[in-house]
XYZ file of C-alpha atoms in Angstrom:
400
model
C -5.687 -18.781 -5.796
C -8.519 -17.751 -8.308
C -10.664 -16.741 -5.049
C -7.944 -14.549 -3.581
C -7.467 -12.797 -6.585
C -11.554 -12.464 -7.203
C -11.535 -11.040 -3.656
C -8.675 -8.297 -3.932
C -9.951 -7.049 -7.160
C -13.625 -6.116 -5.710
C -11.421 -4.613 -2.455
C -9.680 -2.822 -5.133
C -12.961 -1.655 -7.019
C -14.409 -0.471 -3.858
C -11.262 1.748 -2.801
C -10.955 3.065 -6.358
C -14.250 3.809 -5.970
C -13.824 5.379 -2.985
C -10.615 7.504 -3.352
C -12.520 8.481 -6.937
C -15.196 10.596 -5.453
C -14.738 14.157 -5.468
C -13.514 14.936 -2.017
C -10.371 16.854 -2.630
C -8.037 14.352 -1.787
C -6.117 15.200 -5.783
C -6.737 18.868 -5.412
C -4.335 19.648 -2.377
C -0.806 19.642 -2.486
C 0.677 17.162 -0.202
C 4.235 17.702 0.874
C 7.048 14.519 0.659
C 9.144 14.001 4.045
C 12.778 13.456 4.652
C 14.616 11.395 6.908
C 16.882 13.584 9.487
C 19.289 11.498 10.787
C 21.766 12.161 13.205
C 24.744 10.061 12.793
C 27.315 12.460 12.218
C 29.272 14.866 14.527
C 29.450 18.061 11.872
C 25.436 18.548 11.272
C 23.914 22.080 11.375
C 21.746 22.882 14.302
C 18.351 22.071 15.021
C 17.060 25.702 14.472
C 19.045 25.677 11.121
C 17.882 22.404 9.753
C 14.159 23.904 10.199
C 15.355 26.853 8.591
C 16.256 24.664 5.392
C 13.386 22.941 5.709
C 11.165 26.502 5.291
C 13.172 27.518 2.922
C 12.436 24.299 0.835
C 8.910 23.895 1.695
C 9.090 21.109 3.786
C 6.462 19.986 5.759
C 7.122 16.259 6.935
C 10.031 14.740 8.470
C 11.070 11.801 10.754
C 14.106 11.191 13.428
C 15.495 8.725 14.522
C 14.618 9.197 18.611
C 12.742 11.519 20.296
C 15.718 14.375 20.440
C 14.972 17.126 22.954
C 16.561 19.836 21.044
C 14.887 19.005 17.479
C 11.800 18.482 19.071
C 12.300 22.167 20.849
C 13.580 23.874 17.649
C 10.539 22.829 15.285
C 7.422 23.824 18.046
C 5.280 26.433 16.408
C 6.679 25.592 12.988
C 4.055 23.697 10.202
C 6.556 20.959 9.844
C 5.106 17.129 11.217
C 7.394 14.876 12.985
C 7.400 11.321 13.357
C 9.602 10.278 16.254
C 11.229 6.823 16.925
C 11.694 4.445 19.687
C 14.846 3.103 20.216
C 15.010 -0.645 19.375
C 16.863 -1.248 23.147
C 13.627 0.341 24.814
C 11.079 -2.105 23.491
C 11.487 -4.517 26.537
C 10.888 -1.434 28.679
C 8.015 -0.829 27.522
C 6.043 -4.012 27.572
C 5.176 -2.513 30.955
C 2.208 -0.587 30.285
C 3.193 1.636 33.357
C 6.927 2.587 31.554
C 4.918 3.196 28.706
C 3.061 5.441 30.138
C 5.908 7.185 32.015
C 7.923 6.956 28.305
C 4.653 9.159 26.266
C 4.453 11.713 29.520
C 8.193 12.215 29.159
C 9.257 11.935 25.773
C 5.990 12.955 23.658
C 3.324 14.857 25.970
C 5.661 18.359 26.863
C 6.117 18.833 23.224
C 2.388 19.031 22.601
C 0.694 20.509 20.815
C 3.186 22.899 19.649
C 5.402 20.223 17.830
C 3.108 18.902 15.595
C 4.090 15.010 16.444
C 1.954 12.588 14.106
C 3.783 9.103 14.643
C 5.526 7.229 16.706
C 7.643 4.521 15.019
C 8.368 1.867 17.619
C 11.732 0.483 17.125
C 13.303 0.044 13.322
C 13.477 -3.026 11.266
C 12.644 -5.161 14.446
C 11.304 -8.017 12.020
C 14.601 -8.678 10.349
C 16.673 -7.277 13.240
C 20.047 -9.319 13.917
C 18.980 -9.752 17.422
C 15.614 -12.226 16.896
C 14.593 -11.639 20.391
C 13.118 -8.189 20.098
C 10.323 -8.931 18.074
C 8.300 -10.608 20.710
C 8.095 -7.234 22.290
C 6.891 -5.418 19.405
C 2.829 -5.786 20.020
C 2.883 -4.910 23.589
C 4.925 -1.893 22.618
C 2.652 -0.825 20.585
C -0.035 -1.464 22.398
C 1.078 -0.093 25.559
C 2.251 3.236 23.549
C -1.334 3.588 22.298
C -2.914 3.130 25.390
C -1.045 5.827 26.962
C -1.731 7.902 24.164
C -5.396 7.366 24.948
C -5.036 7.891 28.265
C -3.381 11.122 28.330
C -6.044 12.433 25.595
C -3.254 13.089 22.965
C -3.945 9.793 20.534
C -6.282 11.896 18.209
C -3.132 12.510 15.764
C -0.619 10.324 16.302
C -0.588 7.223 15.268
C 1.850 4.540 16.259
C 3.358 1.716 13.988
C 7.009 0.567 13.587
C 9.033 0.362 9.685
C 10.100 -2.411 8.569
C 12.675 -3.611 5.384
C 11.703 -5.592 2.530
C 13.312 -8.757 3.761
C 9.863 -9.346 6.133
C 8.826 -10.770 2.642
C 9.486 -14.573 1.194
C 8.188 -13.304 -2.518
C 7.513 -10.324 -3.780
C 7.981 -10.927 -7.653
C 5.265 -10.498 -9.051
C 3.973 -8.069 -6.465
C 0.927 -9.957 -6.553
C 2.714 -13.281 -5.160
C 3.685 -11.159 -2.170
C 3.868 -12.784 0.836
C 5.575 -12.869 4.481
C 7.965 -15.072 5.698
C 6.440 -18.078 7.164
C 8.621 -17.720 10.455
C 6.903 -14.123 11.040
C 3.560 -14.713 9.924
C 1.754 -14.968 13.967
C 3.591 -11.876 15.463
C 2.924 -10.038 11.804
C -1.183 -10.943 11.903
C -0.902 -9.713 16.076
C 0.557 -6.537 14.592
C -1.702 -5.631 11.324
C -4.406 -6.783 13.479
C -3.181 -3.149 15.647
C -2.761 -1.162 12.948
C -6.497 -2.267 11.475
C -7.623 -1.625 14.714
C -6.194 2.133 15.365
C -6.275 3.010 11.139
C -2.456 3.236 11.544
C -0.250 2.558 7.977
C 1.977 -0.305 7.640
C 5.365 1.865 6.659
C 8.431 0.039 4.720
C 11.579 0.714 4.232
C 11.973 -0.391 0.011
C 15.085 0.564 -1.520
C 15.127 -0.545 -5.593
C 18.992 0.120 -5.107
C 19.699 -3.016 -3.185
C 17.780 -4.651 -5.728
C 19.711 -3.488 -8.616
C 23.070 -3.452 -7.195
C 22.726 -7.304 -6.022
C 21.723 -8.362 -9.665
C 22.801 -5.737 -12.437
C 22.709 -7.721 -15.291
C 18.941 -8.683 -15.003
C 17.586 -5.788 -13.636
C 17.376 -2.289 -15.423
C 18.314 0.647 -14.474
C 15.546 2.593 -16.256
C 12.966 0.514 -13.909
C 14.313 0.849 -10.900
C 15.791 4.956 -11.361
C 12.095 5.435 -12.341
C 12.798 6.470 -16.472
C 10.858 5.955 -19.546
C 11.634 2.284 -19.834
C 9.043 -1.295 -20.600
C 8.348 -2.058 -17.607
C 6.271 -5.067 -16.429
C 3.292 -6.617 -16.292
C 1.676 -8.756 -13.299
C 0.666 -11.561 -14.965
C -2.023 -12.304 -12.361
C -3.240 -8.774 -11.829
C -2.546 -7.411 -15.647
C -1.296 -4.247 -13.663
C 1.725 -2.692 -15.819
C 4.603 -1.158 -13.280
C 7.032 0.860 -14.653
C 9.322 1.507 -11.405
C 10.608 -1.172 -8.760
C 9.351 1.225 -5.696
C 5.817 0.808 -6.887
C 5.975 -2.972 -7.633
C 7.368 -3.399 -4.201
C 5.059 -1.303 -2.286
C 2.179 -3.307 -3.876
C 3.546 -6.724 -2.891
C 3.378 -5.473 0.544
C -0.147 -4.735 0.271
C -0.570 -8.204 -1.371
C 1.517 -9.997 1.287
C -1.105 -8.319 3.647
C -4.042 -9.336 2.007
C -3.015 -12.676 1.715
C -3.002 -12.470 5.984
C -6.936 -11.813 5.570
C -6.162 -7.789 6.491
C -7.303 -5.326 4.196
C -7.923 -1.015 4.115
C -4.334 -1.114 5.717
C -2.176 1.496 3.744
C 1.136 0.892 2.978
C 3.431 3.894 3.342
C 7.408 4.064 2.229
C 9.178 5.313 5.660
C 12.423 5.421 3.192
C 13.900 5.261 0.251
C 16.703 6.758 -1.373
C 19.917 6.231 -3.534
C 23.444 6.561 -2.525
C 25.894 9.188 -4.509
C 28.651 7.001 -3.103
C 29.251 3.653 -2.620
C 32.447 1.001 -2.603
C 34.037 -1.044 -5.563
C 31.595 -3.458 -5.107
C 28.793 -1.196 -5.057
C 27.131 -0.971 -8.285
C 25.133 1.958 -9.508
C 26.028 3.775 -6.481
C 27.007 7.255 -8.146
C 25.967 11.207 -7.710
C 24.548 10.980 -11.443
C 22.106 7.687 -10.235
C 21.171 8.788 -6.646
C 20.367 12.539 -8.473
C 18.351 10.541 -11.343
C 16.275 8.250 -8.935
C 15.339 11.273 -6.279
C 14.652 13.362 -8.725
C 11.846 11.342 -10.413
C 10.720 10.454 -7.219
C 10.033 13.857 -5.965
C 8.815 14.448 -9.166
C 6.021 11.760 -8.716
C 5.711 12.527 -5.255
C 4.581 16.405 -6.020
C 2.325 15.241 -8.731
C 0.481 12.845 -5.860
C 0.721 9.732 -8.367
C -0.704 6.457 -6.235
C 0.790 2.638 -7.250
C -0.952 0.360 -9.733
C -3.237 -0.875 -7.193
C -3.980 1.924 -6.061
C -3.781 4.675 -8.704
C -6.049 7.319 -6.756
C -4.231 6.959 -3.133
C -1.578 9.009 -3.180
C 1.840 7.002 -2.074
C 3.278 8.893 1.118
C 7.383 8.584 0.850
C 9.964 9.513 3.019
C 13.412 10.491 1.033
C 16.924 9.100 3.264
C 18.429 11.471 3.720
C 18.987 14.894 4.360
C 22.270 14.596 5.429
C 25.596 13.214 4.361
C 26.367 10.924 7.723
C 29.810 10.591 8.747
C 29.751 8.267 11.680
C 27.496 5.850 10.211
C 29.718 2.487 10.213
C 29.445 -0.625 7.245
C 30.152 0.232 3.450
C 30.647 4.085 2.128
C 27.452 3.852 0.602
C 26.265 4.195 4.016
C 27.581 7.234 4.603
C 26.284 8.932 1.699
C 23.098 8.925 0.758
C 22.073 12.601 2.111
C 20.539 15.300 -0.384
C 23.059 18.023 1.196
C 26.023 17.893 2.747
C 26.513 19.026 6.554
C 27.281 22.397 5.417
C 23.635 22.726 3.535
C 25.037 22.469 0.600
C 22.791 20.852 -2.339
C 24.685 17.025 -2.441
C 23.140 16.992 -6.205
C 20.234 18.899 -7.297
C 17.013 17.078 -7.349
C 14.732 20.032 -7.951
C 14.613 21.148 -4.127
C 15.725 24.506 -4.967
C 13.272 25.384 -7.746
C 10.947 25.488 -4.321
C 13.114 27.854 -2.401
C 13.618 30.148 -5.282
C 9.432 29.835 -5.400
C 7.090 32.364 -3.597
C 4.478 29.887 -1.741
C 1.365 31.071 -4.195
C 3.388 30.023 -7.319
C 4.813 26.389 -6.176
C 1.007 26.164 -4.712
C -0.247 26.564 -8.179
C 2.104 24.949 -10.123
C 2.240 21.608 -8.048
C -1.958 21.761 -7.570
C -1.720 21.962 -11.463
C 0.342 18.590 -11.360
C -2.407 16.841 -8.865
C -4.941 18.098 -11.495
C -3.242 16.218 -14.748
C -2.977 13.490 -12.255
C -6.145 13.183 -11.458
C -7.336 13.299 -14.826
C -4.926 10.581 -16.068
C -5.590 8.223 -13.002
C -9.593 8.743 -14.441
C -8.851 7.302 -17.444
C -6.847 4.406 -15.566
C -9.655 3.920 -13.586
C -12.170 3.061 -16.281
C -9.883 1.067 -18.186
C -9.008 -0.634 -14.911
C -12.385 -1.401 -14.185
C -13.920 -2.881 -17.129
C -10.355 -5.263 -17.388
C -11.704 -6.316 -13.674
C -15.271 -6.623 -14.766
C -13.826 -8.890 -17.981
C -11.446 -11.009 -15.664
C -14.586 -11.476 -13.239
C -17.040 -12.562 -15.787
C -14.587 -14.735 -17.692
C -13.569 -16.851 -14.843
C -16.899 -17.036 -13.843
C -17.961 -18.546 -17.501
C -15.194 -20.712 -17.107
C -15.548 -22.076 -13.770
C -12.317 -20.758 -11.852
C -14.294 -18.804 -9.315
């Protein structure tokens, strides 16, 4: 245990190192993404869903298939999609000759106009109720990739698949994280891919199932992201002050401890719902407004994990919509920022950027970055002369 911990802290002093150098990586503003999903019958068009996204500033987003019309709509625009495979197509395409056909039909017309950057192959297929898809999942993504390549159009796009926080057996502390035991061989296959091809290992991590499932231990503060104690890994001495973070860094430990590593982790969604059922705890407008709110606040100010303080944490909000004909609890059904009629669900800040000329929300969020970067300097010194101590007082004692 003392070795595995030895070797992700000098992987973690290298990419601090790393991401510390002056290359710009703080100084840009870097947009969040939303989550446009489809499940409802009364959503605004295409064309007017990019038009709210302009308006807002938004520059990432990611659907749920490869819709012809959305697709259409945002060519020519600055906005990057990521597209998804249907879960029932993954058997299809463990024919590298369908996969082909699927990339020249579904992906290559839209280029380069539609600024396509990822190609999620299938959704939560690890923890998926039908256990037989998952076998399918590496020659998927394989195949994908390969037609990418061989069409000449794999320079931007990468492919990967999200998956939920269940694909975990611990994950408190998030240095104990760890995969289930029954995934472990297809889950090595597939980070072995995505170390290959530089893709990011993308999770779906909602704190909200977390809290609602156990309200009396958990706090709200931590998981809505406000002023609160926090904790404190007791094996890494890393102090996390939100849930998302603390989960997002078990995945990267669960990966480590796989023998993978320079894999990031990306959040493909999170949100809050302003709705939910009797049962649903914490599921109000005044929570799901507190918890995106913070979020985009971090998310504009480019803050990175514990781990990894100077990599900026790419998250995708769900949603942007209010979804009628999603099926299960109500909660389900409401976790959109605006309602079908483009209406603000609860403010979260969004409109301070369509009320801002693009030079002023330029400066003012590249002033954020800045702070950021100065305050992640200071972590970084502190962080690595507690490494340095841990190091040389395990080695005096004889743990490593």
């Amino acid at each position: 245990m003392a070795t595995f911990f030895r070797r992700m802290a000098i992987r973690y002093i290298f990419l601090t190192l790393f991401f510390s150098a002056d290359i710009g990586f703080l100084g840009r503003v870097t947009s969040f993404g939303i989550n446009y999903g489809q499940v409802a019958n009364n959503l605004p068009s295409p064309n007017k869903v990019l038009e709210l996204f302009s308006n807002l500033k938004v520059t990432k987003t990611r659907i749920y298939d490869t819709n012809p019309e959305i697709l259409s709509a945002f060519a020519k625009s600055n906005v990057e999609v990521i597209v998804t495979v249907e879960n029932q197509m993954l058997i299809q395409l463990n024919d590298p000759q369908q996969a082909l056909q699927w990339v020249n039909g579904h992906i290559k017309p839209y280029l380069p106009d539609t600024k396509i950057t990822g190609i999620q192959v299938g959704n939560e297929l690890f923890t998926n109720g039908d256990t037989t898809l998952i076998q399918y999942l590496v020659p998927a993504v394989v195949n994908i990739h390969n037609a990418l390549v061989q069409l000449g159009i794999d320079s931007n796009i990468h492919v990967s698949t999200p998956s939920s926080l269940e694909v975990l057996q611990e994950s408190y502390p998030p240095s104990a994280g760890s995969f289930k035991n029954e995934i472990s061989g297809i889950m090595s296959q597939f980070l072995s891919f995505l170390s290959t091809t530089k893709a990011p290992f993308w999770i779906n991590a909602y704190p909200y199932f977390a809290y609602k499932d156990d309200p009396s231990r958990i706090p709200l503060d931590y998981v809505l992201f406000n002023p609160n104690e926090g904790m404190v890994d007791p094996n890494t001495n890393l102090h996390y002050d939100n849930m998302l973070y603390a989960q997002v860094d078990a995945v990267t430990f669960a990966i480590a401890r796989l023998n993978f590593s320079g894999i990031e982790v990306r959040v493909s969604e999170t949100g809050w719902p302003s709705k939910g059922d009797l049962n649903e705890v914490g599921a109000t407008l005044q929570n799901a407004q507190t918890y995106n709110r913070n979020l985009l606040r971090r998310q504009m100010a480019n803050e990175g994990t514990p781990l990894s303080p100077r990599m900026r944490l790419e998250a995708y909000f769900f949603a942007l919509f209010n979804e009628d004909m999603k099926t299960g609890a109500t909660s389900e059904r409401n976790y959109g920022l605006f309602q079908p009629d483009e209406t603000m669900t609860y403010n979260v800040g969004l409109a301070a950027f369509a009320s801002s000329s693009t030079s002023s929300t330029s400066i003012s969020l590249t002033s954020s970055a800045t702070n950021t970067k100065q305050a992640a300097s200071k972590e970084f010194q502190s962080l690595f002369f507690w490494v340095f101590v841990c190091l040389l007082t395990s080695a005096l004692c004889g743990f490593v």
